[in-house]
Short mmCIF file of C-alpha atoms in Angstrom, two decimals:
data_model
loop_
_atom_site.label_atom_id
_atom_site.label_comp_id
_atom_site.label_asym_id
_atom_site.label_seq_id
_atom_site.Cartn_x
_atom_site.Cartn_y
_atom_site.Cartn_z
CA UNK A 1 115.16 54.17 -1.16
CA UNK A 2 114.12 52.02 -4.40
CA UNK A 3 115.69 52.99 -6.78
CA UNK A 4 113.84 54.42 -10.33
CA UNK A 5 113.52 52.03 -13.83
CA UNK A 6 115.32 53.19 -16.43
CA UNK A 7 112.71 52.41 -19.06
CA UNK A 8 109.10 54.16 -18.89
CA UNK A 9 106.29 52.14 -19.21
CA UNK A 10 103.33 54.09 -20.53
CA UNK A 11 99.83 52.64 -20.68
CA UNK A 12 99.62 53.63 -24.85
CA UNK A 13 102.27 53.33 -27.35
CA UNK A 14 101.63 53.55 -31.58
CA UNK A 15 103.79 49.93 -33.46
CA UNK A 16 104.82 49.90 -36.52
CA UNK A 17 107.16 47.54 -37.57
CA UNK A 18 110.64 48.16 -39.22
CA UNK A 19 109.04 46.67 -42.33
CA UNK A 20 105.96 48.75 -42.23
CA UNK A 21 108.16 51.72 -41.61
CA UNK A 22 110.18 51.57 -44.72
CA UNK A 23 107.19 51.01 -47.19
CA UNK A 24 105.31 54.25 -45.47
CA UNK A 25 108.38 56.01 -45.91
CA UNK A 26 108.46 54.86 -49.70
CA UNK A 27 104.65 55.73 -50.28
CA UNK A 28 105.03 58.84 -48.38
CA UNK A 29 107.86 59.63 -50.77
CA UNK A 30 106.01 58.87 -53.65
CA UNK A 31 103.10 61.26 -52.43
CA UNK A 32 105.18 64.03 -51.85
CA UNK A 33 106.68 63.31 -55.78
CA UNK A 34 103.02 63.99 -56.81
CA UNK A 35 103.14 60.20 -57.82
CA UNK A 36 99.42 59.92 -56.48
CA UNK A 37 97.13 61.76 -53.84
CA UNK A 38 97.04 64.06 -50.52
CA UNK A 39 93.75 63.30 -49.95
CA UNK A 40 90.58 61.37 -51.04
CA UNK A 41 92.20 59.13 -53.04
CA UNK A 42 93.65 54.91 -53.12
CA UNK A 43 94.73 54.76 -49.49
CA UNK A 44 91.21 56.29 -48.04
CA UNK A 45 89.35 53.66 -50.66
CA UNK A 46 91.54 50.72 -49.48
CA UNK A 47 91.41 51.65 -46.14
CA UNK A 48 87.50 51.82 -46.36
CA UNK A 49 87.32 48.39 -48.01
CA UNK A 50 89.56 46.51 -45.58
CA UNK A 51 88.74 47.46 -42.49
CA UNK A 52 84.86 47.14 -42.92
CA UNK A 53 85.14 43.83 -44.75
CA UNK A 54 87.15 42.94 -41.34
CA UNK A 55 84.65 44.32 -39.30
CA UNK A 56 82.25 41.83 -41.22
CA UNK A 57 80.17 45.32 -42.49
CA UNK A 58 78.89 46.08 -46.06
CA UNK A 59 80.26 49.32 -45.90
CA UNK A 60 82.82 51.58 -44.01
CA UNK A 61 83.04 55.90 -44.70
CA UNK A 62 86.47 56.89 -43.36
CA UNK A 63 86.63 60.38 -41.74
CA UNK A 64 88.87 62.33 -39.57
CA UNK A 65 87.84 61.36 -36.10
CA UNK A 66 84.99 58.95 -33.91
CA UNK A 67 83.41 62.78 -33.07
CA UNK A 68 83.06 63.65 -36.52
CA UNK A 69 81.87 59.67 -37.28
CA UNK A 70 79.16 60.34 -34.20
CA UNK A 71 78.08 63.75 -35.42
CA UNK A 72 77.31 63.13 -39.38
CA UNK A 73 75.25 59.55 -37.68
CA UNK A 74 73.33 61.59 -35.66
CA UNK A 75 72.62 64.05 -38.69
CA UNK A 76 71.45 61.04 -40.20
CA UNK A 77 69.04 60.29 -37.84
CA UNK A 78 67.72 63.88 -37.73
CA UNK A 79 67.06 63.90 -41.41
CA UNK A 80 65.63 60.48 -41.57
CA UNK A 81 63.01 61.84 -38.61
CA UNK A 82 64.35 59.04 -36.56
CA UNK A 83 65.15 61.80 -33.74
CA UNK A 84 62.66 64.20 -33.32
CA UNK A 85 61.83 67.62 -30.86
CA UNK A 86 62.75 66.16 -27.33
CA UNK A 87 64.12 62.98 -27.57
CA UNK A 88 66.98 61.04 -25.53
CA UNK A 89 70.20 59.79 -26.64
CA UNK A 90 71.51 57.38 -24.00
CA UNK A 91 74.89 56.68 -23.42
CA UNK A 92 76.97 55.30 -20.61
CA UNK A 93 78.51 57.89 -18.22
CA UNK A 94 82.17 56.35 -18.31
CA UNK A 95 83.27 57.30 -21.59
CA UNK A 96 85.31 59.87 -23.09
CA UNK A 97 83.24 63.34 -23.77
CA UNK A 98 83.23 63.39 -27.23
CA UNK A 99 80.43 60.73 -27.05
CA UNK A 100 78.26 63.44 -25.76
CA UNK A 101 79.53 66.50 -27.02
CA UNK A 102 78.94 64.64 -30.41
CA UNK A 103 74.92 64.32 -29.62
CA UNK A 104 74.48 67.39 -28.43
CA UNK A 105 76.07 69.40 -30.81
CA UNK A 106 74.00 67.40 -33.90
CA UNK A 107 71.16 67.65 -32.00
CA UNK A 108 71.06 70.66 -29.92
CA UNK A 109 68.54 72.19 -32.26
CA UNK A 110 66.12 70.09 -32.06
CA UNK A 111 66.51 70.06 -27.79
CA UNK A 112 67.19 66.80 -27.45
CA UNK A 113 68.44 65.59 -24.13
CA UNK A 114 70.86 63.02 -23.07
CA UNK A 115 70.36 59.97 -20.59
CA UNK A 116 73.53 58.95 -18.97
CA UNK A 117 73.46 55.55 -17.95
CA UNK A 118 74.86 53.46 -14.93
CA UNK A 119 77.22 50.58 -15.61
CA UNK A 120 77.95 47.07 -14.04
CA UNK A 121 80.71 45.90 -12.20
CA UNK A 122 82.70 45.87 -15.51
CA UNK A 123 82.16 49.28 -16.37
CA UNK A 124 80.13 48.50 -18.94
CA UNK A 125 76.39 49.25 -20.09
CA UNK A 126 74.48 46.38 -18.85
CA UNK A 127 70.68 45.69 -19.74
CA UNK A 128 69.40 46.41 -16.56
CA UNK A 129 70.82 49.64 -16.59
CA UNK A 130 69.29 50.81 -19.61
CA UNK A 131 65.66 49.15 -18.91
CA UNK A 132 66.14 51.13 -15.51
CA UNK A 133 66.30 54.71 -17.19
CA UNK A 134 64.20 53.51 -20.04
CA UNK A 135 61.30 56.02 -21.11
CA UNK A 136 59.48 56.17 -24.42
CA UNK A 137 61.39 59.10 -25.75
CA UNK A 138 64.65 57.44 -25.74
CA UNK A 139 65.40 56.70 -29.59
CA UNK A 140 68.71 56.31 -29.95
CA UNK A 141 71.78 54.18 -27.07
CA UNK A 142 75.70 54.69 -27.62
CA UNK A 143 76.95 51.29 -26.79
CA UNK A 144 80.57 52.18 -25.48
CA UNK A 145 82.94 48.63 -25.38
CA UNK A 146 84.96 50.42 -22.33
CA UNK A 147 88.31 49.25 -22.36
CA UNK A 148 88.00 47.59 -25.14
CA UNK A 149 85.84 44.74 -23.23
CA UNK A 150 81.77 43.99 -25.14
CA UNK A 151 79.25 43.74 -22.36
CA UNK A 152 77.67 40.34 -22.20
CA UNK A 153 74.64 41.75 -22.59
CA UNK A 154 75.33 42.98 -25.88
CA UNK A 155 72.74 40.75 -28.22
CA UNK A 156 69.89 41.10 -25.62
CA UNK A 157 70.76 44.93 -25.47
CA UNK A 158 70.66 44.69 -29.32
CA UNK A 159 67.20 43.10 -29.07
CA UNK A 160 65.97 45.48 -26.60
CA UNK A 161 66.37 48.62 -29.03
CA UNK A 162 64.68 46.56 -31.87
CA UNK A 163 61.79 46.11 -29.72
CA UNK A 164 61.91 49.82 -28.66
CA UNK A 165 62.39 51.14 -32.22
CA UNK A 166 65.95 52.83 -30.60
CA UNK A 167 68.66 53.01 -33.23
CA UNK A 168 72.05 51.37 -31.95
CA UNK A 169 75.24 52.98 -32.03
CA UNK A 170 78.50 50.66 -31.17
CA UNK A 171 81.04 53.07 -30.00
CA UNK A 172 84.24 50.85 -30.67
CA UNK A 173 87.03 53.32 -30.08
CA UNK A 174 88.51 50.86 -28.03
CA UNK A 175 87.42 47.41 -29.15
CA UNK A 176 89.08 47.11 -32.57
CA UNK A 177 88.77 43.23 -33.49
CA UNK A 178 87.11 42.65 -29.92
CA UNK A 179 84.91 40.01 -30.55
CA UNK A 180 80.88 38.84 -28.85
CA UNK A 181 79.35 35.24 -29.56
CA UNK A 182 75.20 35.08 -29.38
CA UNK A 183 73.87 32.16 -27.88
CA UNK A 184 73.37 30.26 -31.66
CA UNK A 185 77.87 30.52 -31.70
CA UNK A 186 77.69 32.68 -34.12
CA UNK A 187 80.98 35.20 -34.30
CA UNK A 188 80.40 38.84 -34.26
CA UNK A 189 83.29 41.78 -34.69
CA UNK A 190 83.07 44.75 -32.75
CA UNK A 191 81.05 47.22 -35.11
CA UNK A 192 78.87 44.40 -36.62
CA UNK A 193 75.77 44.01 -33.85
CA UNK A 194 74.42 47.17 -33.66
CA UNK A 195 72.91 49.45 -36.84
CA UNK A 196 76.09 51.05 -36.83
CA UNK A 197 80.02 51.33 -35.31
CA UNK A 198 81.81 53.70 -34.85
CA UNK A 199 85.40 53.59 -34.43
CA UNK A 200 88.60 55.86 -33.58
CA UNK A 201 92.02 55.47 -34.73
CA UNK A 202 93.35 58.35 -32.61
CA UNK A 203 97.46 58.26 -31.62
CA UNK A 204 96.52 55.80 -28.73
CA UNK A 205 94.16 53.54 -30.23
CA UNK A 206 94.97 49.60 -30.79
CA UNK A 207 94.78 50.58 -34.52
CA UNK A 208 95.97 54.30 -35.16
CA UNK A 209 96.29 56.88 -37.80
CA UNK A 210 97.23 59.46 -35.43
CA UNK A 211 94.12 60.84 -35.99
CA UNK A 212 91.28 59.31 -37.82
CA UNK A 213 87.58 57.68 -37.61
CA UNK A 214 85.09 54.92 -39.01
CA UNK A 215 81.53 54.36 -39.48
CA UNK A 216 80.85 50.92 -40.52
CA UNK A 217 77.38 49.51 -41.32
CA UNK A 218 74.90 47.52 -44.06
CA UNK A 219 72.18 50.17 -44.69
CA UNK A 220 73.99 51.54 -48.26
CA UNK A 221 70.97 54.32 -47.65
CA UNK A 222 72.42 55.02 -44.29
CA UNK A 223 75.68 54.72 -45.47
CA UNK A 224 75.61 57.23 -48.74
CA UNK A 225 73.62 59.38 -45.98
CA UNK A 226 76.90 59.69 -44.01
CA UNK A 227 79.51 59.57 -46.92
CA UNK A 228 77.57 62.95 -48.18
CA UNK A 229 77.94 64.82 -44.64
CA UNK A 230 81.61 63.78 -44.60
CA UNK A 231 82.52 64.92 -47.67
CA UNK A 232 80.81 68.60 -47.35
CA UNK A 233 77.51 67.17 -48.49
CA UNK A 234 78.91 66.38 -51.79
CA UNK A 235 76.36 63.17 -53.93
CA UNK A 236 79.12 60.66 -53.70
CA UNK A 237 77.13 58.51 -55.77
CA UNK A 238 77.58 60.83 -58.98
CA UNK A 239 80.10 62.66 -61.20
CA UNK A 240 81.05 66.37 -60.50
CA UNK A 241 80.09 68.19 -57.28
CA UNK A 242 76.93 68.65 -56.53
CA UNK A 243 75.50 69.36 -53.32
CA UNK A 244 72.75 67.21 -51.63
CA UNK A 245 72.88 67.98 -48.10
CA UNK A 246 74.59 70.89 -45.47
CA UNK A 247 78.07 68.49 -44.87
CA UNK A 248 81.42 69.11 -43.43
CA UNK A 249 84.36 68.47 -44.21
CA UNK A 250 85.46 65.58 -42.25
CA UNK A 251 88.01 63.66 -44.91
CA UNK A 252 90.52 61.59 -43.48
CA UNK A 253 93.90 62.15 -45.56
CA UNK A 254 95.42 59.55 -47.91
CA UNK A 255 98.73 59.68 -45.48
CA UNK A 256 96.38 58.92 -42.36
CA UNK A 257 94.46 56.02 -44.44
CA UNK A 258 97.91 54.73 -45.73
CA UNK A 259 98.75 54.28 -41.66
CA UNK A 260 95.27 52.99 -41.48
CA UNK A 261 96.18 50.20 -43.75
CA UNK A 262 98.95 49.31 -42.22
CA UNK A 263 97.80 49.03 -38.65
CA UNK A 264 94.99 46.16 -40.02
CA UNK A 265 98.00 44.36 -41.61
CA UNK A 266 99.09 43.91 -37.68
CA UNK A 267 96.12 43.83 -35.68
CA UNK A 268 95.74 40.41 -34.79
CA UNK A 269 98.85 39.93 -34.07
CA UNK A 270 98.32 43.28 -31.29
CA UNK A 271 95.47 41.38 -30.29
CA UNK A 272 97.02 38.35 -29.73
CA UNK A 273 100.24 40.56 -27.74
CA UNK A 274 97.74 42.22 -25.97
CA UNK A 275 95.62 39.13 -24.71
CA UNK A 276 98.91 37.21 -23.46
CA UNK A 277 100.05 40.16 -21.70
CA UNK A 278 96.35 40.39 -19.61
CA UNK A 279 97.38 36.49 -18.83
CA UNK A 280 100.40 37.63 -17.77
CA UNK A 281 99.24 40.30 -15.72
CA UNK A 282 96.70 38.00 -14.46
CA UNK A 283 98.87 35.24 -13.71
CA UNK A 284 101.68 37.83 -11.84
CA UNK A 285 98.46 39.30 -9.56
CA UNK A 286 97.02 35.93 -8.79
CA UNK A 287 98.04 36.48 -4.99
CA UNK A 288 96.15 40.30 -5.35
CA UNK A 289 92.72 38.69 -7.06
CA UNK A 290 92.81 35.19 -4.59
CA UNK A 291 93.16 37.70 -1.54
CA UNK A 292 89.99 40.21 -3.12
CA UNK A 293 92.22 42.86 -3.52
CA UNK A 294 92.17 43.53 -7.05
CA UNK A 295 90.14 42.63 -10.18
CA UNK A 296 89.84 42.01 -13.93
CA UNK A 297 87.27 43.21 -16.28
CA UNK A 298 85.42 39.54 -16.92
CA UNK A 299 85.37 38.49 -20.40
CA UNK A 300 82.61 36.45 -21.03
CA UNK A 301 83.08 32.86 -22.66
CA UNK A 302 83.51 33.31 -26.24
CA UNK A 303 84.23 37.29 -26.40
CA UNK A 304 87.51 38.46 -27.08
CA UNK A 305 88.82 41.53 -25.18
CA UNK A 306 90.94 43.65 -27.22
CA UNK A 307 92.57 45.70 -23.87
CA UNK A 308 92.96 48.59 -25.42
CA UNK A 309 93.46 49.39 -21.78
CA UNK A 310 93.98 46.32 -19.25
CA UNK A 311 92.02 47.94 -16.11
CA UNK A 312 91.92 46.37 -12.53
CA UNK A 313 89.54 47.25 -9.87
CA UNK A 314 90.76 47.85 -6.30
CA UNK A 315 88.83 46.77 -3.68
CA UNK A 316 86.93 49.29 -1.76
CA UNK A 317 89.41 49.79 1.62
CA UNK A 318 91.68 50.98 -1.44
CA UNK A 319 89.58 53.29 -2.94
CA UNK A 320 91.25 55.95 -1.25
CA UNK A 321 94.75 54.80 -1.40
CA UNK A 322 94.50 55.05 -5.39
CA UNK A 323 96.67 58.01 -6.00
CA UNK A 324 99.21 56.68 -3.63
CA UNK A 325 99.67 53.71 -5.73
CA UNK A 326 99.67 55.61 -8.90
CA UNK A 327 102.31 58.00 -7.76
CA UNK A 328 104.40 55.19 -6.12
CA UNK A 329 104.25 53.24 -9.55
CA UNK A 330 105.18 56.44 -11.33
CA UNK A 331 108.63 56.32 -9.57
CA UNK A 332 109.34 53.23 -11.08
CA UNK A 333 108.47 55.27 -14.64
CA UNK A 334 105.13 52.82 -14.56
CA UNK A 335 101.96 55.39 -15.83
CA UNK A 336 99.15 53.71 -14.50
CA UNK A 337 95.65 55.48 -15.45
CA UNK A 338 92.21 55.93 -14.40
CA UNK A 339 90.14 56.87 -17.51
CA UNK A 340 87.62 58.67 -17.37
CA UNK A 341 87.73 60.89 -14.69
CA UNK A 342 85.73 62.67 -13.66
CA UNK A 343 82.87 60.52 -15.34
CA UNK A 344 80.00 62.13 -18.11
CA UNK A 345 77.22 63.17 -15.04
CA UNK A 346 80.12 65.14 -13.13
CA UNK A 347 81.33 67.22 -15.74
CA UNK A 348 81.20 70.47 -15.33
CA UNK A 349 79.16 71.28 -18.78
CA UNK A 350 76.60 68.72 -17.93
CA UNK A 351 76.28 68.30 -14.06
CA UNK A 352 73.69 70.66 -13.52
CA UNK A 353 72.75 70.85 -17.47
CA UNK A 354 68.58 70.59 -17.63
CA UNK A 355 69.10 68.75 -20.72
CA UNK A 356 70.73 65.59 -18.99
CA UNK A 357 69.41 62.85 -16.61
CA UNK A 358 71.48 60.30 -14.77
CA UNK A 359 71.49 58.18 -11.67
CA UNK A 360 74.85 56.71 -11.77
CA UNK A 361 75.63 55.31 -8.26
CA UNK A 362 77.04 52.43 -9.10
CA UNK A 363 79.66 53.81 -11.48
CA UNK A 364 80.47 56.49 -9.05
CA UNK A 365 81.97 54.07 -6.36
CA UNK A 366 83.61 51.91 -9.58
CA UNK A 367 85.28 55.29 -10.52
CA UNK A 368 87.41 55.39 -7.08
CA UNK A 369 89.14 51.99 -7.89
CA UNK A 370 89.56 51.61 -11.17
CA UNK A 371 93.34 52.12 -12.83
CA UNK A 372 95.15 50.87 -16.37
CA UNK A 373 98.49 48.88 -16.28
CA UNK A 374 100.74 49.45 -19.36
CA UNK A 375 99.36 47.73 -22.49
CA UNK A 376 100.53 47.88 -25.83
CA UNK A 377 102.95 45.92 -28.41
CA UNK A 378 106.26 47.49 -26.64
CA UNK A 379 105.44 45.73 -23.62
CA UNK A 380 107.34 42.52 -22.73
CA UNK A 381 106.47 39.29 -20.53
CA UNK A 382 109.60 40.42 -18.74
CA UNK A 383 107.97 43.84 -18.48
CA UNK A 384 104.63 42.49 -16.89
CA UNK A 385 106.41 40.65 -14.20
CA UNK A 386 108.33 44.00 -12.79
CA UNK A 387 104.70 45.76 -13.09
CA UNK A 388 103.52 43.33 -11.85
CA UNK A 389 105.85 43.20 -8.51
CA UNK A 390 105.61 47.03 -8.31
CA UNK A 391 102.09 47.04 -7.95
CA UNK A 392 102.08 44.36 -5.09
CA UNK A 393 104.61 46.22 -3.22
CA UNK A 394 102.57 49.38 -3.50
CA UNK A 395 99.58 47.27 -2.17
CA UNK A 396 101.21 45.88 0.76
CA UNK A 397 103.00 48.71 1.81
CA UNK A 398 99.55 50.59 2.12
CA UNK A 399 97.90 47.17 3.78
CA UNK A 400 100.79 47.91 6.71
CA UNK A 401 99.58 51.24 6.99
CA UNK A 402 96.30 50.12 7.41
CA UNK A 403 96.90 47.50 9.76
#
């Protein structure tokens, strides 16, 4: 019998350095000494100002998660009449649920209904797909970067919902720094192509605050729109308290925004960890991907994938076989994933719901392949390589099964 690795190998892990450590522990200190704020103060401005000026954004609104950063948008667009009685709100059926938990609870009011998309191969929203469930009441698309990969199609997908007067929303829970080139070379940030991003910095993100969102955009109307609903609908543009708009309150604490802060101060360098690691992993499974056996997610030329989760595709003849693998690599302490299972049209809430539509065949039969391999800054090259070999093994002792 093999015998079990010591070390566990999860597929999410929070960094901070031993140098960002000790200053948190100082400002923390300092906090608790009443030396400056709990909440709504430096750390949540900072963190605001750095990580949309990184984004390449005029403007970022910090709040407590991506739900809350989804919800207070979509209040936005109700207000602004940009969603109206009946409408659709696409978004892609492999993402997490808060993407349409978020739209329907802003918008349940009003009876708006939601449009769950197919994906490509890459598990991602593809042009096609959209212009295939396309109808004139669709005014507003969720743009999930699964994985933290940007579909190639992202600029025509931007043009498309110009032409169609649909308002884009970048879900980037997963793509923090990703990057997408347009056909002119020019360099955009996950968060910067569509009207707005959203982000999460949730305990397993590639930038966390343990819990925490962003909404990053240009329009300041837009912008002050969603600062007010955040902050209990308080005029954030004037002295004293008063009340233009039915908010929440959806702060994100000076403690969170402090973590915030430090987490951009090492983001490209996770980027960078994380995009030798997919070589790595690559490189190790070369045998797996020459034979057809397993898959990347394809980065197109001049993106950058931020692998928030590196995910492989099995072929077909495996699809069955997955949770053998999966439990075989768990007895070597390797926690390989399949997120998001079971995908948006087959959840129980919304399967059957009259307010949804779908025809997601093609991400059905993705969602029997796909799993994650352990990504994240406590990962080694050393690491990769016994992954690496434990997944083969896994393979080929189901291939003699087969055979």
């Amino acid at each position: 019998m093999k015998e079990s690795s010591q070390k566990l190998y999860t597929t999410a892990f929070p960094y901070f350095s031993a140098r960002d450590i000790a200053s948190i522990l100082r400002d923390s200190k300092a906090m608790l000494q009443g030396k400056s704020l709990l909440s709504y103060g430096q750390n949540v401005r900072a963190f605001e100002h750095s990580f949309s000026t990184y984004c390449g954004r005029k403007f970022g609104i910090a709040c407590n998660s991506c739900t809350s950063a989804l919800e207070v948008v979509f209040e936005y667009l109700i207000a602004e009449s940009k969603l109206q009685q009946g409408d659709e709100i696409a978004i892609s059926t492999q993402t997490f649920f808060a993407c349409a938990s978020a739209a329907i609870n802003a918008t349940q009011k009003l009876g708006c209904k939601l449009v769950l998309l197919d994906t490509n191969n890459q598990f991602l929203t593809s042009l096609e797909s959209i212009k295939s469930a396309y109808s004139p009441r669709m005014k507003a698309l969720i743009l999930v970067h699964f994985a933290g990969a940007i579909s190639s199609d992202v600029f025509a997908i931007r043009d498309f919902c110009k032409a169609q007067g649909m308002f884009l929303i970048e879900d980037c829970s997963h793509a923090h720094g990703a990057i997408a080139q347009d056909s002119d070379g020019k360099i955009y940030k996950a968060g910067a192509i569509g009207d707005v991003g959203v982000f999460s910095f949730f305990s397993t993100k590639i930038l966390t605050c343990g819990e925490g969102g962003m909404i990053v955009g240009d329009d300041k109307a837009l912008m002050h729109s969603v600062a007010t609903r955040v902050n209990r609908g308080i005029d954030p543009l004037r002295q004293g308290e008063h009340f233009i708009a039915f908010g929440h309150n959806y702060r994100l604490s000076e403690f969170s925004a402090m973590l915030g802060c430090k987490q951009l101060e090492q983001l490209e360098s996770s980027l960078a960890h994380r995009n030798k690691l997919a070589l790595a992993y690559k490189s190790a499974l070369k045998p797996l991907i020459d034979s057809k056996i397993l898959r990347f997610q394809e980065v197109a030329p001049g993106f950058l994938h931020s692998f928030w989760r590196c995910i492989v595709f099995l072929d077909s003849a495996y699809s069955t076989k997955r949770e053998e693998i999966i439990a075989q690599l768990k007895h070597d302490n390797i926690i390989a994933e399949a997120p998001y299972e079971p995908l948006l049209h087959k959840q129980p809430l919304l399967e059957n719901a009259p307010f949804v539509r779908a025809n997601c065949s093609n991400a059905e039969q993705l969602a029997k392949t796909h799993l994650s391999l352990p990504m994240h800054r406590k990962i080694t090259l050393k690491d990769v390589a016994f992954i690496a070999s434990r997944l083969t093994l896994a393979i080929r002792d189901l291939s003699k099964e087969r055979v």
